[in-house]
Amino acid sequence: MRRPLGAQISHMLKDKGVDVIFGIPGVHNQEMYRGIEEAGIRHVLARHEQGAGFMADGYARATGKPGVAYVITGPGLCNIMTPMGQAYSDSVPMLVMSSCLDEIAAVKGQLHQMKDQRAAADTVCDWSEEARSATAAYGLVNRAFTEFQTQSPLPKHIQVPIAQLEALADPAPQVKNAVRRMGVDAVDVASAVDKLKKARRPLFVLGGGAIGATPHARVVLAKLAAASYVTYAGSGIAGVQDPLCFGSMLGTTSCVEELRKADLVICVGTDLAEVDHYRSELGHQAPAIHVNLDPAVLSRARAGDDKHLADATAWFAAVEVALDGHQAATDWQVREVSDARARGRAEVDAMYPGIGEVCDALRDAVPADTMIYSDMTQIAYTAKIIWDMDRPGHWHHPTGFGTLGYATPAAIGGAVARPGQPTMAIIGDYGFHYTMQELGVAVELDLSLPIILWDNGKLKEIEDSMVRAQIAPNAVIARNPDFCKLAEAFGAKAIAPKSLAALQNAVTTAFASKGPTLIYITPDLTR
C-alpha cells in the first residue's frame, strides 16, 4: 500500500532485518516515526542524539548487524556526528537517517537550518547522501546494506527532505542484498602457505576484522605453532590458553623486541593504526603478509610486503585446508612468550600503579560471555592490555576517535542487543559527565547493567601527560557530584565498595539485579 515515504523507509528497514532503531523524534523527522510500530520495529528513546549514536554503535558491535539511528535536521545530526566519527574510525556498521530542509539556498532563518548538513556529516562517515525521491531513498538504503555486507563496515548517512518524507510513495521494491564478501585468490593463498611452511618464527597480528575467522585462525596458529599478538579490537581471537599468544600488548615496549625475532609477520584484519601500537610503525623487520578488505590499508604496507585483498574468514579457511598434514616446526618458545608478557605487565603496572589489581578482581568476578564496553579512562587503558578475553568481539572501546562518554550508552545498546546475557560498562568520572543522562534509558528499559565508575577526581591521564611534558597541570580537576545519589535520582541502584572483595560482590549482585547498578570505585580501594 502507498504510505508516506517516512513510513515506507521503516518498513524497508524491517525487511532488511532491522529490529531496533535508536533516536529522538522531532517535528522535522516525525514522518520517519509513522511507520516504526506498524513495521514491528522497537524504538529506544535516547536522551541526546550522541547517546542514540553510541547505542547504535554498541548494538552493531554486539550483533554484527548495522545499528540504525533516526535524528532530526541540523542539531540532531550535529549531535550524532561524534558517534559517527567513532564508528568510522573503528569500522562499525551504522546507518544514520535524518530529515533535512527542502530548500536552504533561497530561504534563510528556518528552524534547524545549516549551510550544508550533508557535507558536514560526510566528514565523519563513509558517505553522506541526500535522497530527493522515494526511488533515491530506497536505492541508497540498498547501497548501504550491500556495502555493510560486502566491504569493510563503515557508517553511512542518508538525509531525506521533509516534503519527501511526507509525500505518498509506493513500497520499496524487494531486493535481496549480497552476502558474499571478498573471496581469496588461489595464487595468493599458495604463496602465503609456502612462506608459512618455511618460516621458523611466524608471528600473526590479529585485528578486529578477523573476529569472524576465529575458529579457523586458532587451527592455523596451532598447525604452525605460530606466535601471535591481538589488537584491542581483536582480543580473544587467539585462545586465552594459547601459550604462544602475547596478548593485547602491541603498545608495550617489550613488543618491539619480540616482533624483531619474527622471520615472517602476518597481519590479518587490522589497520595497524597509531592507536593499535602507539609507534610510528609496528617495529618488525621481517617480511610481512597483509590481509584486509580495505585497499587503503593495503596501500600503506611496506614496499615488498605481500598484500591480499580478502575477507579474513575466507583467507584463514583456505590456509587451514592448505596446511592439512603440515607438521609444525617452530623456534618460538613458551617461556620467551610468558617472559615477554610478564615484562609487558610490569610496564603497565609501573605506568598505572595499583589499577592492574582492580582489573584482575573485576575479571575474576564477571560471568562468562560478559560483553564489556569501556571508555577513555586509565582503568580501561590498563584492562584492555592485561585482561585476556576468552572469546572475541566482547571488549569494545572507542579506540580510534577516542571520544569520552562512549561506554554507558554503548553498553545500553549492547544490552538491548543481547537480552538476558551479561553486559558491563567501565567508565571514568569525567567521561561519565558526557552521557550520564542516558542512565535514564537503562532504568527505563530495566537493563541489568553494572556500570563501573572509576573516580580518581581528575583527568589523570592528561595530568600525567602534562607532567611528562614539563607543563604545570592545568584545568584537569572538576568538581564531581555525589555519583551514587545521582544514580539513585535516576532510579538506578548504586553502591560504593571499599575493597576488592566488596567490589566483586557488588558486581555479582549487579548482574543478578533488575535495572542498572552504578558501582562507584576510587583508587583508595583496599586490597
Coordinates of C-alpha atoms in Angstrom, one line a residue:
M1 CA 0.0 0.0 0.0
R2 CA 1.1 3.6 -0.6
R3 CA 2.2 5.4 2.6
P4 CA 4.2 8.5 3.3
L5 CA 7.9 7.8 2.4
G6 CA 9.0 8.2 6.0
A7 CA 6.8 5.2 6.9
Q8 CA 7.9 3.2 3.9
I9 CA 11.5 3.6 5.0
S10 CA 10.8 2.0 8.3
H11 CA 9.1 -0.9 6.5
M12 CA 12.1 -1.3 4.2
L13 CA 14.5 -1.4 7.1
K14 CA 12.4 -4.1 8.8
D15 CA 12.7 -6.1 5.6
K16 CA 16.5 -5.6 5.8
G17 CA 16.5 -7.3 9.3
V18 CA 16.4 -4.1 11.4
D19 CA 14.6 -4.8 14.7
V20 CA 15.7 -1.8 16.8
I21 CA 16.1 1.9 16.0
F22 CA 17.7 4.4 18.4
G23 CA 16.8 8.0 18.2
I24 CA 14.8 11.1 19.2
P25 CA 11.7 12.3 17.3
G26 CA 11.2 15.9 16.3
V27 CA 8.8 17.9 14.1
H28 CA 11.2 17.5 11.2
N29 CA 11.6 13.7 11.3
Q30 CA 8.2 12.7 12.7
E31 CA 7.2 11.1 9.4
M32 CA 10.0 8.6 9.9
Y33 CA 8.3 7.6 13.1
R34 CA 4.9 7.0 11.5
G35 CA 5.9 3.5 10.3
I36 CA 8.1 2.2 13.2
E37 CA 5.5 0.4 15.3
E38 CA 3.5 -0.6 12.2
A39 CA 6.6 -2.2 10.8
G40 CA 7.2 -4.1 14.1
I41 CA 10.4 -2.3 14.9
R42 CA 11.4 -1.4 18.5
H43 CA 12.4 2.2 19.2
V44 CA 14.8 3.1 22.0
L45 CA 14.4 6.8 23.0
A46 CA 17.8 8.3 23.9
R47 CA 18.2 11.4 26.0
H48 CA 20.6 13.0 23.5
E49 CA 21.4 12.2 19.9
Q50 CA 25.0 11.5 20.9
G51 CA 23.7 8.8 23.2
A52 CA 21.5 7.4 20.4
G53 CA 24.6 7.1 18.1
F54 CA 26.6 5.3 20.7
M55 CA 23.7 3.0 21.5
A56 CA 23.5 2.1 17.7
D57 CA 27.3 1.6 17.8
G58 CA 27.1 -0.7 20.8
Y59 CA 24.2 -2.6 19.2
A60 CA 26.2 -3.1 16.0
R61 CA 29.3 -4.3 17.8
A62 CA 27.3 -6.8 19.8
T63 CA 25.4 -8.2 16.8
G64 CA 27.5 -7.6 13.7
K65 CA 24.3 -6.1 12.2
P66 CA 24.1 -2.4 11.3
G67 CA 23.0 -0.1 14.1
V68 CA 20.3 2.4 13.0
A69 CA 19.5 5.8 14.4
Y70 CA 16.9 8.4 13.5
V71 CA 17.7 12.1 14.1
I72 CA 16.3 15.5 13.2
T73 CA 17.7 18.1 10.9
G74 CA 20.5 20.4 12.0
P75 CA 21.3 20.0 15.7
G76 CA 20.2 16.4 15.8
L77 CA 22.6 15.4 13.1
C78 CA 25.4 17.5 14.6
N79 CA 24.9 15.8 17.9
I80 CA 25.3 12.3 16.4
M81 CA 28.4 13.2 14.4
T82 CA 30.7 12.3 17.3
P83 CA 29.4 8.7 17.4
M84 CA 29.5 8.6 13.6
G85 CA 33.2 9.6 13.8
Q86 CA 33.8 6.9 16.3
A87 CA 32.1 4.3 14.2
Y88 CA 34.1 5.4 11.2
S89 CA 37.5 5.1 12.9
D90 CA 36.6 1.7 14.4
S91 CA 34.8 0.2 11.3
V92 CA 31.4 -0.2 12.9
P93 CA 28.3 -0.5 10.6
M94 CA 25.9 2.3 11.4
L95 CA 23.1 3.9 9.4
V96 CA 22.0 7.4 10.4
M97 CA 18.8 8.5 8.8
S98 CA 17.9 12.2 9.2
S99 CA 15.5 14.7 7.8
C100 CA 16.7 17.8 6.0
L101 CA 15.2 21.1 4.8
D102 CA 13.7 21.2 1.4
E103 CA 15.4 24.4 0.4
I104 CA 18.4 26.2 2.0
A105 CA 19.9 28.4 -0.7
A106 CA 16.9 30.7 -1.3
V107 CA 15.4 30.7 2.2
K108 CA 17.1 31.8 5.4
G109 CA 16.1 31.7 9.1
Q110 CA 14.4 28.3 9.0
L111 CA 14.2 26.0 12.0
H112 CA 17.3 23.8 12.4
Q113 CA 18.9 25.4 9.3
M114 CA 22.5 24.6 8.4
K115 CA 24.6 25.8 5.4
D116 CA 25.2 22.2 4.3
Q117 CA 24.4 19.4 6.8
R118 CA 25.0 16.6 4.2
A119 CA 28.6 17.8 3.7
A120 CA 29.1 18.2 7.5
A121 CA 28.1 14.6 8.1
D122 CA 30.3 13.5 5.2
T123 CA 33.4 14.4 7.2
V124 CA 32.8 11.7 9.8
C125 CA 31.4 8.7 7.8
D126 CA 31.9 6.7 4.7
W127 CA 29.4 8.7 2.7
S128 CA 26.6 11.1 3.2
E129 CA 23.9 11.5 0.6
E130 CA 20.5 13.2 0.1
A131 CA 17.5 11.3 -1.3
R132 CA 15.3 13.6 -3.2
S133 CA 12.8 10.9 -4.2
A134 CA 11.5 7.7 -3.0
T135 CA 13.5 5.8 -5.6
A136 CA 16.6 7.5 -4.4
A137 CA 15.9 6.7 -0.8
Y138 CA 15.3 3.1 -1.5
G139 CA 18.4 2.9 -3.7
L140 CA 20.6 4.5 -1.0
V141 CA 19.3 2.2 1.7
N142 CA 20.0 -0.8 -0.6
R143 CA 23.5 0.5 -1.3
A144 CA 24.2 1.0 2.4
F145 CA 23.2 -2.6 3.4
T146 CA 25.0 -4.1 0.4
E147 CA 28.2 -2.3 1.4
F148 CA 27.8 -3.3 5.0
Q149 CA 27.9 -7.0 3.9
T150 CA 30.5 -6.9 1.2
Q151 CA 33.0 -4.2 2.2
S152 CA 34.7 -3.0 5.4
P153 CA 31.7 -2.0 7.5
L154 CA 31.6 1.8 7.9
P155 CA 28.8 4.3 8.9
K156 CA 26.6 5.9 6.3
H157 CA 24.3 8.9 6.5
I158 CA 21.1 9.4 4.4
Q159 CA 19.1 12.5 4.6
V160 CA 15.6 13.0 3.2
P161 CA 13.8 16.4 2.6
I162 CA 10.8 16.9 4.9
A163 CA 8.4 17.2 1.9
Q164 CA 9.6 13.9 0.5
L165 CA 9.2 12.2 3.9
E166 CA 5.6 13.4 3.9
A167 CA 4.8 12.5 0.3
L168 CA 3.0 9.3 -0.5
A169 CA 5.2 6.6 -2.0
D170 CA 4.9 3.0 -3.2
P171 CA 6.6 0.4 -1.0
A172 CA 10.3 -0.3 -1.5
P173 CA 11.0 -3.0 -4.1
Q174 CA 12.1 -6.3 -2.6
V175 CA 15.8 -6.5 -3.2
K176 CA 18.0 -9.3 -1.7
N177 CA 21.3 -7.8 -0.7
A178 CA 24.5 -9.7 -1.5
V179 CA 26.0 -11.5 1.5
R180 CA 29.3 -12.7 0.0
R181 CA 32.4 -10.8 0.9
M182 CA 35.7 -10.6 -1.0
G183 CA 37.0 -14.1 -1.6
V184 CA 40.6 -15.3 -1.8
D185 CA 43.0 -15.6 -4.7
A186 CA 44.3 -19.1 -5.0
V187 CA 47.8 -17.9 -6.1
D188 CA 47.9 -15.6 -3.0
V189 CA 47.0 -18.4 -0.7
A190 CA 49.5 -20.8 -2.2
S191 CA 52.2 -18.1 -1.9
A192 CA 51.3 -17.4 1.7
V193 CA 51.2 -21.1 2.7
D194 CA 54.6 -21.7 1.1
K195 CA 56.1 -18.9 3.2
L196 CA 54.3 -20.0 6.3
K197 CA 55.7 -23.5 6.0
K198 CA 59.2 -22.2 5.6
A199 CA 59.0 -19.7 8.4
R200 CA 60.7 -20.7 11.7
R201 CA 59.2 -17.8 13.7
P202 CA 55.9 -16.9 12.1
L203 CA 54.1 -14.1 14.1
F204 CA 50.5 -13.2 13.5
V205 CA 48.9 -9.8 14.3
L206 CA 45.1 -10.3 14.5
G207 CA 42.8 -7.4 14.4
G208 CA 39.0 -6.8 14.8
G209 CA 38.5 -7.6 11.1
A210 CA 39.5 -11.2 11.8
I211 CA 36.8 -11.8 14.6
G212 CA 34.7 -13.9 12.3
A213 CA 37.7 -16.1 11.4
T214 CA 38.4 -17.1 15.0
P215 CA 37.8 -20.9 14.7
H216 CA 40.0 -21.1 11.5
A217 CA 42.6 -18.8 12.9
R218 CA 43.1 -20.9 16.1
V219 CA 43.5 -24.0 14.0
V220 CA 46.1 -22.3 11.7
L221 CA 48.0 -21.0 14.8
A222 CA 48.1 -24.5 16.2
K223 CA 49.2 -26.1 13.0
L224 CA 52.1 -23.7 12.6
A225 CA 52.9 -23.4 16.3
A226 CA 52.9 -19.7 15.5
A227 CA 53.1 -16.8 18.0
S228 CA 50.5 -14.1 17.9
Y229 CA 49.5 -10.6 19.1
V230 CA 46.0 -9.4 19.1
T231 CA 44.9 -5.8 18.8
Y232 CA 42.5 -4.3 21.3
A233 CA 39.6 -4.9 18.9
G234 CA 41.0 -8.4 18.1
S235 CA 41.3 -9.5 21.8
G236 CA 40.1 -13.1 22.2
I237 CA 40.7 -14.3 18.7
A238 CA 43.8 -16.3 19.8
G239 CA 42.7 -18.7 22.6
V240 CA 43.3 -17.4 26.1
Q241 CA 45.1 -20.8 26.8
D242 CA 47.4 -20.4 23.8
P243 CA 50.9 -20.4 25.3
L244 CA 52.3 -18.6 22.3
C245 CA 49.9 -15.7 22.4
F246 CA 51.5 -12.4 23.6
G247 CA 48.0 -10.9 24.2
S248 CA 47.0 -7.3 23.6
M249 CA 50.4 -5.9 24.3
L250 CA 51.3 -4.3 20.9
G251 CA 51.6 -1.0 22.7
T252 CA 54.3 -2.1 25.2
T253 CA 58.0 -1.6 24.6
S254 CA 58.6 -5.3 25.1
C255 CA 56.6 -5.9 21.9
V256 CA 59.2 -4.5 19.6
E257 CA 61.9 -6.9 20.8
E258 CA 59.5 -9.8 20.1
L259 CA 58.5 -8.5 16.7
R260 CA 62.1 -8.4 15.7
K261 CA 62.5 -12.1 16.5
A262 CA 59.9 -13.0 13.8
D263 CA 61.0 -14.1 10.4
L264 CA 57.5 -13.6 8.9
V265 CA 54.8 -11.3 10.2
I266 CA 51.2 -11.9 9.1
C267 CA 48.7 -9.0 9.8
V268 CA 45.1 -10.0 9.3
G269 CA 42.1 -7.8 9.7
T270 CA 44.0 -4.9 11.3
D271 CA 44.8 -1.3 10.1
L272 CA 47.9 -1.3 12.2
A273 CA 46.9 2.3 13.1
E274 CA 48.7 4.5 15.6
V275 CA 46.1 3.6 18.2
D276 CA 46.9 -0.1 17.9
H277 CA 50.6 0.3 19.0
Y278 CA 51.4 4.0 19.5
R279 CA 54.5 4.0 17.5
S280 CA 55.3 5.5 14.1
E281 CA 55.4 1.9 12.7
L282 CA 54.8 -1.6 14.0
G283 CA 58.5 -2.3 14.6
H284 CA 59.1 -5.6 12.7
Q285 CA 62.0 -6.2 10.4
A286 CA 60.8 -9.4 8.7
P287 CA 58.8 -9.7 5.5
A288 CA 55.1 -9.3 6.0
I289 CA 51.8 -10.5 4.6
H290 CA 48.8 -8.2 5.0
V291 CA 45.2 -9.5 4.6
N292 CA 42.5 -6.8 4.6
L293 CA 39.2 -5.9 2.9
D294 CA 40.3 -2.2 2.7
P295 CA 42.6 -1.4 -0.3
A296 CA 43.6 1.8 1.5
V297 CA 45.0 -0.2 4.4
L298 CA 46.9 -2.4 2.0
S299 CA 48.3 0.6 0.2
R300 CA 50.1 1.7 3.4
A301 CA 52.0 -1.6 3.8
R302 CA 55.7 -1.5 3.2
A303 CA 57.1 -2.0 -0.3
G304 CA 57.8 -5.6 -0.9
D305 CA 55.2 -6.9 1.5
D306 CA 52.5 -9.3 0.2
K307 CA 49.1 -7.6 0.1
H308 CA 46.0 -9.8 0.0
L309 CA 42.6 -8.1 -0.6
A310 CA 40.4 -10.7 1.0
D311 CA 38.0 -11.4 3.8
A312 CA 39.8 -12.7 6.8
T313 CA 37.5 -15.7 7.3
A314 CA 37.8 -16.9 3.7
W315 CA 41.6 -16.4 3.8
F316 CA 42.1 -18.3 7.1
A317 CA 39.7 -21.1 6.0
A318 CA 41.7 -21.5 2.7
V319 CA 45.0 -21.5 4.6
E320 CA 43.7 -24.1 7.1
V321 CA 42.8 -26.5 4.3
A322 CA 46.2 -25.9 2.6
L323 CA 48.0 -26.8 5.8
D324 CA 46.5 -30.2 6.2
G325 CA 49.2 -32.7 7.1
H326 CA 51.7 -30.0 7.9
Q327 CA 53.9 -30.7 10.9
A328 CA 54.7 -27.6 12.8
A329 CA 58.4 -26.7 13.2
T330 CA 58.9 -23.5 15.2
D331 CA 61.6 -21.8 17.1
W332 CA 59.1 -20.0 19.4
Q333 CA 59.4 -21.0 23.0
V334 CA 56.6 -20.8 25.6
R335 CA 59.0 -19.4 28.1
E336 CA 60.0 -16.4 26.0
V337 CA 56.4 -15.6 25.4
S338 CA 55.5 -15.8 29.1
D339 CA 58.6 -13.7 29.9
A340 CA 57.6 -11.0 27.4
R341 CA 54.0 -10.9 28.8
A342 CA 55.5 -10.5 32.3
R343 CA 57.6 -7.6 31.2
G344 CA 54.6 -6.0 29.5
R345 CA 52.5 -6.4 32.7
A346 CA 55.3 -4.8 34.7
E347 CA 55.4 -1.9 32.3
V348 CA 51.7 -1.4 32.6
D349 CA 51.7 -1.7 36.4
A350 CA 54.5 0.9 36.5
M351 CA 52.5 3.3 34.3
Y352 CA 49.2 2.8 36.2
P353 CA 50.1 1.8 39.8
G354 CA 47.5 -0.3 41.6
I355 CA 45.0 -0.3 38.8
G356 CA 46.0 -3.7 37.5
E357 CA 44.9 -5.4 40.7
V358 CA 41.4 -3.8 40.4
C359 CA 41.2 -5.1 36.8
D360 CA 42.2 -8.6 38.0
A361 CA 39.5 -8.5 40.6
L362 CA 36.9 -7.4 38.0
R363 CA 38.0 -10.1 35.6
D364 CA 37.6 -12.8 38.2
A365 CA 34.1 -11.5 39.1
V366 CA 32.3 -11.2 35.7
P367 CA 30.3 -14.1 34.3
A368 CA 31.4 -15.9 31.2
D369 CA 30.3 -14.3 28.0
T370 CA 30.2 -10.8 29.5
M371 CA 30.4 -8.1 26.9
I372 CA 32.3 -5.1 28.1
Y373 CA 32.2 -1.5 26.8
S374 CA 34.9 0.8 28.1
D375 CA 35.6 4.5 28.0
M376 CA 38.7 6.8 27.7
T377 CA 39.9 6.3 31.3
Q378 CA 43.0 4.8 32.9
I379 CA 41.3 1.8 34.3
A380 CA 40.2 0.8 30.7
Y381 CA 43.7 1.6 29.3
T382 CA 45.1 -0.9 31.8
A383 CA 42.4 -3.5 31.5
K384 CA 42.4 -3.7 27.7
I385 CA 46.1 -4.6 27.8
I386 CA 46.2 -7.1 30.7
W387 CA 42.7 -8.6 30.5
D388 CA 42.9 -11.6 28.3
M389 CA 39.5 -12.3 26.7
D390 CA 38.5 -15.9 26.2
R391 CA 36.3 -15.1 23.2
P392 CA 36.5 -12.4 20.5
G393 CA 34.2 -9.4 20.0
H394 CA 33.4 -9.0 23.7
W395 CA 35.5 -5.9 24.6
H396 CA 34.6 -2.7 22.9
H397 CA 36.5 0.5 23.3
P398 CA 36.4 3.9 21.4
T399 CA 39.9 3.2 20.1
G400 CA 40.2 5.4 17.1
F401 CA 38.3 8.6 17.5
G402 CA 38.8 8.3 21.3
T403 CA 35.7 10.1 22.5
L404 CA 34.7 10.4 26.1
G405 CA 31.2 9.3 27.2
Y406 CA 31.1 6.2 24.9
A407 CA 30.8 3.4 27.4
T408 CA 27.4 4.0 29.1
P409 CA 25.2 4.4 26.1
A410 CA 27.2 1.9 24.0
A411 CA 26.7 -0.7 26.8
I412 CA 23.0 0.1 26.7
G413 CA 22.9 -0.6 23.0
G414 CA 24.8 -3.9 23.6
A415 CA 22.4 -4.9 26.4
V416 CA 19.4 -4.2 24.2
A417 CA 21.0 -6.4 21.5
R418 CA 21.7 -9.3 23.9
P419 CA 18.7 -9.6 26.3
G420 CA 19.4 -11.9 29.2
Q421 CA 23.2 -12.0 28.5
P422 CA 25.7 -10.1 30.7
T423 CA 26.9 -6.7 29.6
M424 CA 29.0 -4.3 31.6
A425 CA 30.3 -0.7 31.2
I426 CA 33.6 0.7 32.5
I427 CA 33.8 4.5 32.6
G428 CA 35.8 7.3 34.3
D429 CA 34.3 10.1 36.3
Y430 CA 34.9 12.8 33.6
G431 CA 33.6 10.6 30.8
F432 CA 30.5 9.8 32.8
H433 CA 29.6 13.5 32.7
Y434 CA 29.4 13.4 28.9
T435 CA 26.5 11.0 28.7
M436 CA 25.2 10.4 32.2
Q437 CA 21.7 11.3 31.2
E438 CA 21.5 8.0 29.3
L439 CA 21.4 6.2 32.6
G440 CA 17.7 7.1 32.5
V441 CA 17.3 4.9 29.4
A442 CA 18.9 1.9 31.2
V443 CA 16.5 2.4 34.1
E444 CA 13.5 2.8 31.7
L445 CA 14.5 -0.5 30.0
D446 CA 15.2 -2.4 33.2
L447 CA 18.6 -3.4 32.0
S448 CA 20.7 -5.5 34.4
L449 CA 23.8 -3.4 33.6
P450 CA 26.7 -2.9 36.0
I451 CA 28.4 0.4 35.4
I452 CA 31.9 0.5 36.9
L453 CA 32.6 4.2 37.5
W454 CA 36.3 4.9 38.2
D455 CA 36.7 8.2 40.1
N456 CA 40.2 9.5 40.5
G457 CA 38.9 13.0 40.9
K458 CA 40.6 14.4 37.8
L459 CA 41.6 14.0 34.2
K460 CA 44.5 11.9 35.4
E461 CA 45.8 10.8 32.0
I462 CA 46.0 14.4 30.9
E463 CA 47.7 15.5 34.2
D464 CA 50.3 12.7 33.8
S465 CA 50.9 13.8 30.2
M466 CA 51.4 17.4 31.2
V467 CA 53.8 16.4 33.9
R468 CA 55.8 14.3 31.4
A469 CA 55.9 17.4 29.1
Q470 CA 57.0 19.6 32.0
I471 CA 53.8 21.6 31.9
A472 CA 52.3 22.6 35.2
P473 CA 49.0 20.7 35.3
N474 CA 46.2 23.0 34.4
A475 CA 42.4 22.6 34.0
V476 CA 42.5 18.9 34.9
I477 CA 40.2 18.9 38.0
A478 CA 36.5 19.4 38.0
R479 CA 34.1 19.2 41.0
N480 CA 32.2 16.0 40.8
P481 CA 28.7 15.4 42.1
D482 CA 27.8 12.6 44.5
F483 CA 27.6 10.0 41.8
C484 CA 25.7 7.4 43.9
K485 CA 23.0 9.9 44.8
L486 CA 22.8 11.0 41.2
A487 CA 22.3 7.4 40.0
E488 CA 19.6 6.9 42.6
A489 CA 17.9 10.0 41.4
F490 CA 17.6 8.4 38.0
G491 CA 16.1 5.3 39.7
A492 CA 19.2 3.2 39.4
K493 CA 20.9 1.3 42.2
A494 CA 24.2 2.5 43.5
I495 CA 27.0 1.1 45.7
A496 CA 30.4 2.2 46.6
P497 CA 32.6 -0.8 47.6
K498 CA 35.7 -0.1 49.7
S499 CA 37.6 -3.3 49.0
L500 CA 38.4 -5.6 46.1
A501 CA 36.3 -8.3 47.7
A502 CA 33.4 -5.9 48.1
L503 CA 33.8 -4.9 44.5
Q504 CA 33.5 -8.4 43.4
N505 CA 30.4 -9.0 45.5
A506 CA 28.9 -5.8 44.1
V507 CA 29.5 -6.9 40.5
T508 CA 27.9 -10.3 41.2
T509 CA 24.9 -8.7 42.8
A510 CA 24.5 -6.1 39.9
F511 CA 24.4 -8.8 37.3
A512 CA 21.6 -10.5 39.2
S513 CA 19.6 -7.3 39.8
K514 CA 16.8 -5.9 37.8
G515 CA 17.8 -2.5 36.4
P516 CA 21.3 -0.8 36.2
T517 CA 23.7 -0.5 39.1
L518 CA 26.3 2.2 39.4
I519 CA 29.4 0.7 41.1
Y520 CA 31.5 3.6 42.3
I521 CA 35.1 2.9 43.0
T522 CA 38.2 5.1 43.7
P523 CA 42.0 4.4 43.8
D524 CA 41.5 4.1 47.6
L525 CA 40.1 0.5 47.3
T526 CA 41.8 -1.7 49.9
R527 CA 43.4 -4.9 48.7

